[in-house]
Coordinates of C-alpha atoms in Angstrom, one line a residue:
X282 CA -4.5 -12.1 17.0
X283 CA -4.3 -15.8 16.9
X284 CA -6.1 -16.0 13.8
X285 CA -7.4 -14.4 11.1
X286 CA -10.7 -13.1 11.8
X287 CA -12.2 -13.0 8.4
X288 CA -10.6 -16.1 6.2
X289 CA -11.4 -16.5 2.7
X290 CA -14.1 -19.1 1.9
X291 CA -11.8 -22.7 2.5
X292 CA -12.5 -24.0 -0.9
X293 CA -11.1 -20.9 -2.5
X294 CA -7.9 -20.6 -0.2
X295 CA -7.2 -24.2 -1.0
X296 CA -7.8 -23.4 -4.5
X297 CA -5.3 -20.4 -4.9
X298 CA -2.3 -21.9 -3.1
X299 CA -2.6 -25.2 -5.1
X300 CA -2.8 -23.7 -8.2
X301 CA 0.1 -21.3 -7.4
X302 CA -2.2 -17.6 -7.5
X303 CA -0.8 -17.4 -3.4
X304 CA 2.6 -18.2 -2.7
X305 CA 4.6 -19.3 0.0
X306 CA 6.7 -15.8 0.3
X307 CA 6.3 -13.4 3.1
X308 CA 6.9 -10.0 3.5
X309 CA 9.9 -10.3 6.2
X310 CA 11.0 -13.6 4.1
X311 CA 11.3 -12.1 0.9
X312 CA 13.5 -9.2 2.4
X313 CA 15.8 -12.2 4.0
X314 CA 15.8 -13.5 0.6
X315 CA 17.6 -10.7 -0.8
X316 CA 19.8 -10.4 1.6
X317 CA 21.4 -13.4 1.1
X318 CA 21.5 -13.0 -2.5
X319 CA 22.3 -9.6 -3.0
X320 CA 23.6 -8.2 0.5
X321 CA 25.2 -5.3 -0.8
X322 CA 22.3 -3.8 -2.9
X323 CA 21.0 -0.6 -1.8
X324 CA 17.5 -1.2 -0.2
X325 CA 16.2 1.9 1.9
X326 CA 17.3 5.5 2.0
X327 CA 16.4 8.6 3.6
X328 CA 17.8 12.0 4.8
X329 CA 19.5 10.5 7.6
X330 CA 21.1 7.0 6.8
X331 CA 20.7 4.4 3.7
X332 CA 20.6 0.4 4.4
X333 CA 21.6 -2.3 2.2
X334 CA 19.5 -5.2 2.1
X335 CA 22.0 -7.1 4.5
X336 CA 21.7 -4.3 6.4
X337 CA 18.0 -4.2 6.2
X338 CA 17.2 -7.7 7.1
X339 CA 19.7 -7.5 9.7
X340 CA 17.8 -4.1 11.1
X341 CA 14.6 -5.8 11.0
X342 CA 15.6 -8.8 12.9
X343 CA 17.0 -7.0 15.4
X344 CA 14.1 -4.4 15.7
X345 CA 11.6 -7.6 16.4
X346 CA 13.9 -8.6 19.0
X347 CA 13.9 -5.1 20.6
X348 CA 10.2 -5.1 20.2
X349 CA 10.0 -8.1 22.2
X350 CA 12.1 -6.8 24.9
X351 CA 9.9 -4.0 25.3
X352 CA 6.6 -6.1 25.7
X353 CA 5.5 -6.5 22.5
X354 CA 3.8 -10.1 22.4
X355 CA 3.1 -12.3 19.0
X356 CA -0.1 -11.5 18.0
X357 CA -0.5 -8.0 19.2
X358 CA -1.8 -5.1 17.3
X359 CA 0.9 -1.8 17.3
X360 CA -0.4 1.4 15.8
X361 CA 2.7 2.1 13.3
X362 CA 2.0 5.9 13.1
X363 CA 5.7 7.3 12.1
X364 CA 7.0 9.5 9.2
X365 CA 8.1 8.8 5.9
X366 CA 11.8 7.2 6.7
X367 CA 14.2 4.2 6.8
X368 CA 12.7 3.8 10.8
X369 CA 9.3 3.7 9.2
X370 CA 10.4 0.5 7.3
X371 CA 12.6 -1.3 10.2
X372 CA 9.6 -0.8 12.6
X373 CA 6.7 -2.0 10.0
X374 CA 9.6 -5.2 9.2
X375 CA 10.8 -5.8 12.9
X376 CA 7.2 -6.1 13.9
X377 CA 6.0 -8.7 11.6
X378 CA 8.9 -10.4 11.9
X379 CA 8.1 -10.4 16.0
X380 CA 5.0 -11.9 15.3
X381 CA 3.2 -8.6 16.1
X382 CA 0.5 -7.1 13.6
X383 CA 1.0 -3.8 12.5
X384 CA -1.7 -1.3 12.0
X385 CA -1.2 1.5 9.2
X386 CA -1.8 5.0 10.7
X387 CA -0.7 7.7 8.4
X388 CA 1.1 10.5 10.1
X389 CA -1.8 12.9 9.6
X390 CA -3.9 11.5 12.4
X391 CA -5.3 13.3 15.0
X392 CA -5.4 12.0 19.1
X393 CA -9.2 11.2 18.6
X394 CA -8.4 9.1 15.3
X395 CA -5.6 7.3 16.7
X396 CA -8.0 6.6 20.1
X397 CA -10.9 5.2 17.1
X398 CA -8.3 2.9 15.5
X399 CA -6.6 2.0 18.6
X400 CA -10.0 0.5 19.7
X401 CA -11.2 -1.1 16.3
X402 CA -8.6 -3.1 16.3
X403 CA -7.5 -3.9 19.9
X404 CA -4.2 -2.1 19.8
X405 CA -1.7 -2.9 22.8
X406 CA 1.2 -0.4 21.5
X407 CA 1.8 2.9 19.4
X408 CA 5.0 3.8 17.9
X409 CA 5.4 7.3 17.2
X410 CA 8.6 9.4 16.4
X411 CA 10.8 10.5 19.7
X412 CA 12.3 13.8 18.2
X413 CA 10.8 16.9 18.7
X414 CA 10.7 18.1 15.5
X415 CA 7.5 15.9 15.0
X416 CA 5.6 17.7 17.5
X417 CA 2.3 17.1 16.2
X418 CA 2.4 13.6 15.8
X419 CA 3.6 13.0 19.6
X420 CA 1.0 15.3 20.9
X421 CA -1.7 13.0 19.5
X422 CA 0.0 9.8 20.3
X423 CA 0.4 10.8 24.2
X424 CA -2.8 12.2 24.1
X425 CA -4.3 9.2 22.7
X426 CA -2.4 6.9 25.2
X427 CA -3.7 9.4 27.9
X428 CA -7.0 8.9 27.1
X429 CA -7.0 5.2 26.8
X430 CA -6.1 4.9 30.3
X431 CA -3.2 2.7 30.0
X432 CA -4.8 0.3 27.6
X433 CA -2.2 1.4 24.7
X434 CA 1.7 1.3 25.4
X435 CA 3.5 4.2 23.7
X436 CA 7.1 3.6 22.1
X437 CA 9.1 6.7 20.8
X438 CA 10.8 5.9 17.9
X439 CA 14.2 8.0 16.8
X440 CA 13.7 8.4 13.3
X441 CA 17.1 9.5 12.7
X442 CA 18.6 6.1 13.9
X443 CA 15.7 3.5 14.0
X444 CA 14.1 1.6 16.8
X445 CA 16.7 0.2 19.3
X446 CA 18.7 -3.0 18.6
X447 CA 19.1 -5.9 21.0
X448 CA 22.4 -7.9 20.9
X449 CA 23.2 -11.0 20.0
X450 CA 20.7 -11.0 17.0
X451 CA 21.4 -13.6 14.0
X452 CA 21.5 -11.7 11.1
X453 CA 21.7 -14.7 8.6
X454 CA 18.6 -16.3 10.1
X455 CA 15.6 -16.9 8.0
X456 CA 12.2 -15.3 8.5
X457 CA 9.4 -17.1 11.1
X458 CA 6.5 -15.7 9.7
X459 CA 4.4 -18.1 7.8
X460 CA 2.3 -17.3 4.1
X461 CA -1.2 -17.4 5.9
X462 CA -0.6 -15.4 8.9
X463 CA -1.8 -12.3 9.0
X464 CA 1.1 -9.5 8.0
X465 CA -0.6 -6.0 8.7
X466 CA -3.9 -4.3 8.8
X467 CA -5.0 -1.4 6.6
X468 CA -7.7 1.0 7.1
X469 CA -10.7 0.3 4.8
X470 CA -14.5 1.2 3.8
X471 CA -14.2 5.3 3.0
X472 CA -18.4 4.8 2.5
X473 CA -18.7 4.1 6.5
X474 CA -17.7 6.6 9.1
X475 CA -16.5 4.0 11.5
X476 CA -13.0 2.6 11.5
X477 CA -13.2 -0.7 8.9
X478 CA -9.9 -2.4 9.5
X479 CA -8.7 -4.4 6.8
X480 CA -6.5 -7.7 7.8
X481 CA -3.9 -8.5 5.3
X482 CA -2.4 -12.3 5.2
X483 CA 1.2 -12.4 3.9
X484 CA -0.2 -14.4 1.1
X485 CA -2.9 -12.4 -0.5
X486 CA -1.3 -9.3 0.2
X487 CA 1.9 -10.4 -1.8
X488 CA -0.5 -11.9 -4.4
X489 CA -1.5 -8.0 -5.0
X490 CA 2.0 -6.7 -5.1
X491 CA 3.3 -9.3 -7.5
X492 CA 0.3 -8.8 -9.6
X493 CA 1.2 -5.0 -9.3
X494 CA 5.0 -5.5 -10.4
X495 CA 4.0 -7.2 -13.5
X496 CA 1.4 -4.4 -14.8
X497 CA 4.1 -1.9 -13.9
X498 CA 7.2 -3.7 -15.2
X499 CA 8.6 -2.9 -12.2
X500 CA 12.3 -4.5 -11.8
X501 CA 15.4 -4.6 -9.6
X502 CA 16.9 -1.4 -11.2
X503 CA 14.4 0.8 -10.0
X504 CA 14.5 3.6 -7.6
X505 CA 11.6 4.5 -5.9
X506 CA 10.8 7.8 -4.7
X507 CA 8.0 7.8 -1.8
X508 CA 6.8 11.1 -0.8
X509 CA 2.7 10.6 -0.1
X510 CA 2.3 8.8 3.1
X511 CA 4.0 5.6 3.1
X512 CA 1.5 3.8 5.0
X513 CA -0.9 4.7 2.7
X514 CA -2.4 0.9 1.1
X515 CA -1.7 3.0 -2.5
X516 CA 1.8 3.7 -1.6
X517 CA 2.9 0.6 -0.3
X518 CA 1.4 -2.0 -2.7
X519 CA 0.1 -0.5 -6.0
X520 CA 3.3 -1.5 -6.6
X521 CA 4.8 1.0 -3.7
X522 CA 7.3 -0.2 -1.1
X523 CA 6.3 -3.4 -0.8
X524 CA 6.5 -3.9 -4.9
X525 CA 9.9 -2.5 -4.5
X526 CA 11.4 -4.8 -1.8
X527 CA 9.5 -7.8 -3.8
X528 CA 11.6 -6.9 -6.8
X529 CA 14.7 -6.3 -5.2
X530 CA 14.9 -2.4 -5.8
X531 CA 16.0 0.8 -3.8
X532 CA 13.0 2.8 -1.8
X533 CA 14.0 6.5 -1.3
X534 CA 12.0 8.1 1.6
X535 CA 11.4 11.8 1.2
X536 CA 9.5 13.7 3.9
X537 CA 6.7 15.1 1.7
X538 CA 6.1 14.9 -1.9
X539 CA 6.9 18.7 -2.4
X540 CA 8.7 19.3 -5.7
X541 CA 11.3 21.4 -3.5
X542 CA 11.9 18.5 -1.2
X543 CA 11.9 15.9 -4.1
X544 CA 13.8 17.4 -6.4
X545 CA 17.0 17.4 -4.7
X546 CA 16.5 13.8 -4.1
X547 CA 15.5 12.7 -7.3
X548 CA 19.1 14.2 -8.2
X549 CA 21.1 12.3 -5.9
X550 CA 19.7 9.1 -6.3
X551 CA 18.6 8.7 -9.8
X552 CA 15.0 8.1 -8.8
X553 CA 12.9 6.5 -11.6
X554 CA 9.4 5.5 -10.3
X555 CA 7.1 7.5 -8.0
X556 CA 3.7 7.5 -6.8
X557 CA 1.8 10.6 -6.6
X558 CA -1.7 12.0 -6.5
X559 CA -3.7 14.3 -9.0
X560 CA -3.3 17.3 -7.1
X561 CA 0.5 16.9 -7.3
X562 CA 1.0 17.0 -11.0
X563 CA 0.9 20.6 -11.7
X564 CA 3.5 21.7 -8.7
X565 CA 5.7 19.0 -10.6
X566 CA 5.1 20.1 -14.1
X567 CA 6.2 23.5 -13.2
X568 CA 9.2 22.6 -11.6
X569 CA 10.4 20.6 -14.2
X570 CA 10.4 23.8 -16.0
X571 CA 12.6 25.4 -13.8
X572 CA 15.1 22.6 -13.6
X573 CA 14.6 19.9 -16.0
X574 CA 17.4 18.1 -15.0
X575 CA 16.6 16.8 -11.6
X576 CA 14.0 14.6 -13.2
X577 CA 16.0 13.4 -16.4
X578 CA 15.7 9.7 -14.5
X579 CA 12.6 9.5 -13.6
X580 CA 10.7 7.1 -15.8
X581 CA 7.0 6.3 -14.6
X582 CA 5.0 8.4 -12.2
X583 CA 1.8 6.9 -10.9
X584 CA -1.2 8.7 -10.1
X585 CA -4.0 7.2 -7.9
X586 CA -6.0 8.2 -5.2
X587 CA -8.7 10.7 -7.4
X588 CA -9.3 10.9 -10.4
X589 CA -7.3 11.5 -13.1
X590 CA -7.4 14.6 -15.4
X591 CA -6.5 12.8 -18.9
X592 CA -5.5 16.3 -20.6
X593 CA -3.0 17.1 -17.5
X594 CA -1.6 13.4 -17.5
X595 CA -0.7 14.0 -21.5
X596 CA 1.2 17.3 -20.3
X597 CA 3.0 15.4 -18.0
X598 CA 4.5 13.0 -20.2
X599 CA 5.3 15.4 -22.6
X600 CA 7.0 18.0 -20.1
X601 CA 9.0 15.7 -17.6
X602 CA 9.3 12.6 -20.6
X603 CA 7.7 10.3 -18.5
X604 CA 4.9 7.7 -18.8
X605 CA 2.0 8.3 -16.4
X606 CA 0.1 5.0 -15.2
X607 CA -3.1 5.5 -13.9
X608 CA -3.8 3.6 -10.8
X609 CA -7.3 2.8 -9.3
X610 CA -7.6 0.7 -6.2
X611 CA -8.6 -0.1 -2.7
X612 CA -7.6 -1.3 0.3
X613 CA -10.1 -3.9 0.5
X614 CA -8.8 -5.3 -2.8
X615 CA -9.1 -4.7 -6.3
X616 CA -6.6 -2.8 -8.4
X617 CA -6.7 -1.6 -12.0
X618 CA -3.8 0.2 -14.1
X619 CA -3.6 1.9 -17.0
X620 CA -1.1 0.0 -19.8
X621 CA 2.0 1.2 -19.3
X622 CA 2.5 1.7 -22.8
X623 CA -0.5 3.5 -23.2
X624 CA -0.4 6.6 -25.9
X625 CA -1.8 9.5 -24.2
X626 CA -1.3 11.7 -27.1
X627 CA -3.8 9.5 -29.2
X628 CA -5.9 8.0 -26.8
X629 CA -7.8 10.0 -24.4
X630 CA -9.9 7.9 -22.1
X631 CA -9.4 6.2 -18.9
X632 CA -8.3 2.1 -19.7
X633 CA -8.1 0.6 -16.0
X634 CA -7.3 -3.0 -16.5
X635 CA -8.0 -5.4 -13.4
X636 CA -4.6 -6.8 -12.5
X637 CA -5.9 -10.6 -12.3
X638 CA -7.9 -12.7 -14.8
X639 CA -9.0 -14.2 -11.8
X640 CA -10.2 -10.8 -10.7
X641 CA -14.4 -11.1 -10.8
X642 CA -16.4 -7.8 -11.3
X643 CA -20.2 -6.9 -11.1
X644 CA -21.4 -3.4 -12.2
X645 CA -25.1 -3.0 -10.4
X646 CA -27.5 -0.4 -10.3
X647 CA -26.9 1.6 -6.9
X648 CA -30.4 1.8 -6.1
X649 CA -31.5 -1.7 -6.7
X650 CA -28.6 -3.7 -6.6
X651 CA -29.7 -5.3 -9.6
X652 CA -26.9 -6.2 -12.6
X653 CA -26.6 -3.4 -15.1
X654 CA -27.4 -3.8 -18.5
X655 CA -24.8 -3.7 -21.4
X656 CA -25.6 -1.2 -24.0
X657 CA -25.0 -1.8 -27.7
X658 CA -20.8 -1.2 -27.2
X659 CA -20.4 -3.6 -24.9
X660 CA -20.5 -0.9 -21.9
X661 CA -22.3 -0.7 -18.5
X662 CA -22.5 1.9 -15.9
X663 CA -23.2 1.6 -12.2
X664 CA -21.7 0.6 -8.7
X665 CA -18.6 -1.4 -9.0
X666 CA -18.8 -5.2 -7.0
X667 CA -15.5 -6.9 -7.0
X668 CA -14.1 -10.3 -5.1
X669 CA -11.4 -12.4 -6.2
X670 CA -7.8 -13.7 -4.9
X671 CA -6.4 -10.6 -3.2
X672 CA -9.8 -8.9 -1.9
X673 CA -10.5 -9.5 1.5
X674 CA -13.4 -11.7 2.7
X675 CA -14.7 -8.8 5.3
X676 CA -13.6 -6.5 7.9
X677 CA -12.3 -6.9 11.5
X678 CA -15.1 -6.6 13.8
X679 CA -17.4 -4.6 11.5
X680 CA -19.9 -2.9 13.7
X681 CA -23.4 -2.8 12.4
X682 CA -23.5 0.2 10.1
X683 CA -21.2 -1.5 7.8
X684 CA -23.2 -4.5 7.1
X685 CA -23.6 -4.4 3.5
X686 CA -20.3 -3.6 2.2
X687 CA -19.8 -7.1 1.9
X688 CA -22.8 -9.4 0.8
X689 CA -23.2 -13.1 1.9
X690 CA -21.8 -13.9 -1.7
X691 CA -18.5 -12.7 -0.4
X692 CA -18.9 -9.8 -3.4
X693 CA -17.4 -6.3 -1.9
X694 CA -19.5 -3.1 -2.6
X695 CA -17.0 -0.3 -3.0
X696 CA -19.7 2.3 -3.4
X697 CA -17.6 3.8 -6.8
X698 CA -19.7 4.4 -9.8
X699 CA -17.8 3.2 -13.0
X700 CA -18.0 2.5 -16.6
X701 CA -17.1 -1.3 -17.2
X702 CA -16.2 -1.5 -20.9
X703 CA -15.8 -5.1 -22.1
X704 CA -13.5 -6.5 -24.5
X705 CA -13.7 -5.1 -28.2
X706 CA -11.6 -4.6 -31.4
X707 CA -9.4 -1.7 -30.1
X708 CA -8.8 -2.8 -27.2
X709 CA -8.8 -6.3 -25.9
X710 CA -9.3 -6.6 -22.2
X711 CA -12.1 -5.2 -19.8
X712 CA -11.8 -2.1 -18.4
X713 CA -12.8 0.5 -16.0
X714 CA -13.6 4.1 -15.9
X715 CA -14.3 6.0 -12.8
X716 CA -17.1 8.1 -13.1

């Protein structure tokens, strides 16, 4: 990828860079900085091994050199089809440092879906696990490569040991990436049957992550358990793995989010934070009743990906002794959180607050596109439209069927029906509830 195919309007980009909304940091640059300042601080752990920040940056640099030797060129797009693991993180950082653009391909994708993604983004390479224990992923990857007639080069990555190392790498070197460079590609557009790639540049993506860390009060003492798929944007950036790396915190990868898998890791590593989806709350609550000691260190559970049952959220807070922070977001941009200090015993409502004062929101009638009318209490209901400093300007190579999701004025039409509440005496910020 030689240039960002959907850059933001030049005037907005200049404005965000000038006023500091976008910084000069990069994803690999922040890891390099932590490696320099805190090399021995724990960075990433899975069931096979653990790396501190010094080791993580060394392995990222080695992986970058190894990918280059294996034929991955700067600008090429690479499907990252790996399970939750330290190896996943090494490959993500190594690809970025090599100048390639990782495409976040979740581990559940079938061959047909990998083929669709590869065609949509123009991918040249596909990373998949080397071990036979990941037979479904391997078989899907092999079939995808075979059906694309050599357009996609397969790279098998040992999950237990990570990508190959190249000798003679300078582990003290700073990152070569630039903030305005494309960092990675997520897949968005849930309303459209086509694959709609979302190109995230370092500056807008880390803007979102930094705002998430502020909304979630995430700091370097956090130990974040990642059990849901790492490649989902929610898991990566709300605040997720990227938030942990930005803060200099510790990421612990679990193969899956079930209590039987996660409980030993929670106890062994003193995990303090984890993202979950609503369907996992009841199993986690039931498991906590059987073994409350395992979750003794847990402080915050983020819940996103689907609407949150408020009664269940209050039960989880009481049963696990944690804060439940609701997350609403999208790969294309806008993210909103419930306040971290929200008292769910006395407040039974959704209070999803957009992260930035520069987030622009419109609520429109979904059939007419006309702005919804406020009622007497400052509420409006309709489809959510948004734009702002971390909302992208469009999709990469969007097919005709995606037209209208982004309009000519840069508004992203989410398709989500929400209630928007203006600030009032009871709560001094605008807030959303997904209906």
